[in-house]
């Protein structure tokens, strides 16, 4: 099966009350861990590539890895550009075989966000590719995505209808309290997503697929493992999984997870290196790391997203 867009996936997810996992990929072991979990559970999948991942691994290697995953699994897989920050980057990914792109102009003024999103949508649709846009700004710091918490803002439901109509985007990422990275909420606080905003958006855009970024839940056993084996992560708190489950039963059709994969992989490698200081064959520590990613993704598919058996 060739790569698919997210169109059919989202329609079925919306009507079925579940969400599709969008997992960030940077290398072969990550692609294999994710796709093996999805294959075993017969789950549809979005593999996403950030600007930083593309810089790290190169467009060609990532495309070829995803093509290998398609061949090995036979699953419906969409290949998505995560946080495209310019028309040129989106165009390059569309020309290079991606089936979905995100144009993230959420930090720009509304009119500017609309103008650039519309331009990307026109080019993407002419080429059979779908577009995710963003309204509202998530906090968090990663390689290529940096927003201070004082510059973040919730999505204004009163803007969404006009934004979608004027841009023609196919899905919309909104800000309801999630954020990028492992340090989303202060330890000791009670994280609470703004379901009132999600409900209001859903009412204004019936049937339209909504996306949640920054949706890692930062499992504490992984943070503890990292610290046990020589790491030094201060209190890191993620999005409670029951709230993600609730969102996926509503209009949220795509849930983005990257940090949890990083934690799973790092915890596994740290443990291996600590317990086997004499080993130096990368296959020996990357095999359990790949398995740790697979376990984590299996859990997300079954217990959080609810998309098992939906391929
Ligand atoms: O939301 C951003 C993704 O987690 C990608 O992060 O830019 O460090 O690859 P990155
Ligand atoms: P996390 O940092 O919560 O994994 O978010 C990933 C993301 O939103 C990728 O676009
Ligand atoms: Zn994101």
mmCIF file of N, CA, C and O and ligand atoms in Angstrom, residues 48 82-83 102 134 138 142 145 180 213-214 256, ligand 3:
data_model
loop_
_atom_site.group_PDB
_atom_site.id
_atom_site.type_symbol
_atom_site.label_atom_id
_atom_site.label_comp_id
_atom_site.label_asym_id
_atom_site.label_seq_id
_atom_site.Cartn_x
_atom_site.Cartn_y
_atom_site.Cartn_z
ATOM 1 N N UNK A 48 5.686 11.366 11.763
ATOM 2 C CA UNK A 48 5.954 12.766 11.459
ATOM 3 C C UNK A 48 7.410 13.128 11.632
ATOM 4 O O UNK A 48 8.127 12.584 12.463
ATOM 5 N N UNK A 82 6.067 17.916 10.515
ATOM 6 C CA UNK A 82 5.662 18.479 11.797
ATOM 7 C C UNK A 82 6.231 19.901 11.921
ATOM 8 O O UNK A 82 7.430 20.113 11.704
ATOM 9 N N UNK A 83 5.389 20.852 12.254
ATOM 10 C CA UNK A 83 5.828 22.243 12.482
ATOM 11 C C UNK A 83 6.606 22.851 11.319
ATOM 12 O O UNK A 83 7.687 23.434 11.524
ATOM 13 N N UNK A 102 2.300 20.230 8.020
ATOM 14 C CA UNK A 102 1.782 21.245 8.934
ATOM 15 C C UNK A 102 2.469 22.559 8.605
ATOM 16 O O UNK A 102 3.701 22.605 8.510
ATOM 17 N N UNK A 134 -2.315 25.759 12.607
ATOM 18 C CA UNK A 134 -2.420 25.931 14.067
ATOM 19 C C UNK A 134 -2.923 27.316 14.428
ATOM 20 O O UNK A 134 -2.495 28.317 13.866
ATOM 21 N N UNK A 138 1.293 27.035 21.660
ATOM 22 C CA UNK A 138 1.704 26.156 22.754
ATOM 23 C C UNK A 138 3.050 26.619 23.304
ATOM 24 O O UNK A 138 3.907 27.058 22.543
ATOM 25 N N UNK A 142 11.910 22.926 22.111
ATOM 26 C CA UNK A 142 12.583 21.783 21.521
ATOM 27 C C UNK A 142 13.553 22.311 20.495
ATOM 28 O O UNK A 142 13.709 23.525 20.355
ATOM 29 N N UNK A 145 11.523 24.368 17.848
ATOM 30 C CA UNK A 145 10.233 24.920 18.262
ATOM 31 C C UNK A 145 10.437 25.548 19.627
ATOM 32 O O UNK A 145 10.607 24.842 20.607
ATOM 33 N N UNK A 180 4.913 21.559 24.565
ATOM 34 C CA UNK A 180 5.970 20.675 24.080
ATOM 35 C C UNK A 180 7.001 20.355 25.167
ATOM 36 O O UNK A 180 7.226 21.152 26.064
ATOM 37 N N UNK A 213 -1.108 18.917 19.904
ATOM 38 C CA UNK A 213 0.353 18.808 20.023
ATOM 39 C C UNK A 213 0.703 18.670 21.496
ATOM 40 O O UNK A 213 -0.170 18.745 22.363
ATOM 41 N N UNK A 214 1.990 18.464 21.758
ATOM 42 C CA UNK A 214 2.468 18.479 23.137
ATOM 43 C C UNK A 214 1.735 17.505 24.034
ATOM 44 O O UNK A 214 1.397 17.815 25.172
ATOM 45 N N UNK A 256 -0.169 14.165 19.062
ATOM 46 C CA UNK A 256 1.279 14.163 18.779
ATOM 47 C C UNK A 256 2.094 13.738 19.986
ATOM 48 O O UNK A 256 1.955 14.320 21.074
HETATM 49 ZN ZN1 LIG B 3 4.129 19.952 18.165
#
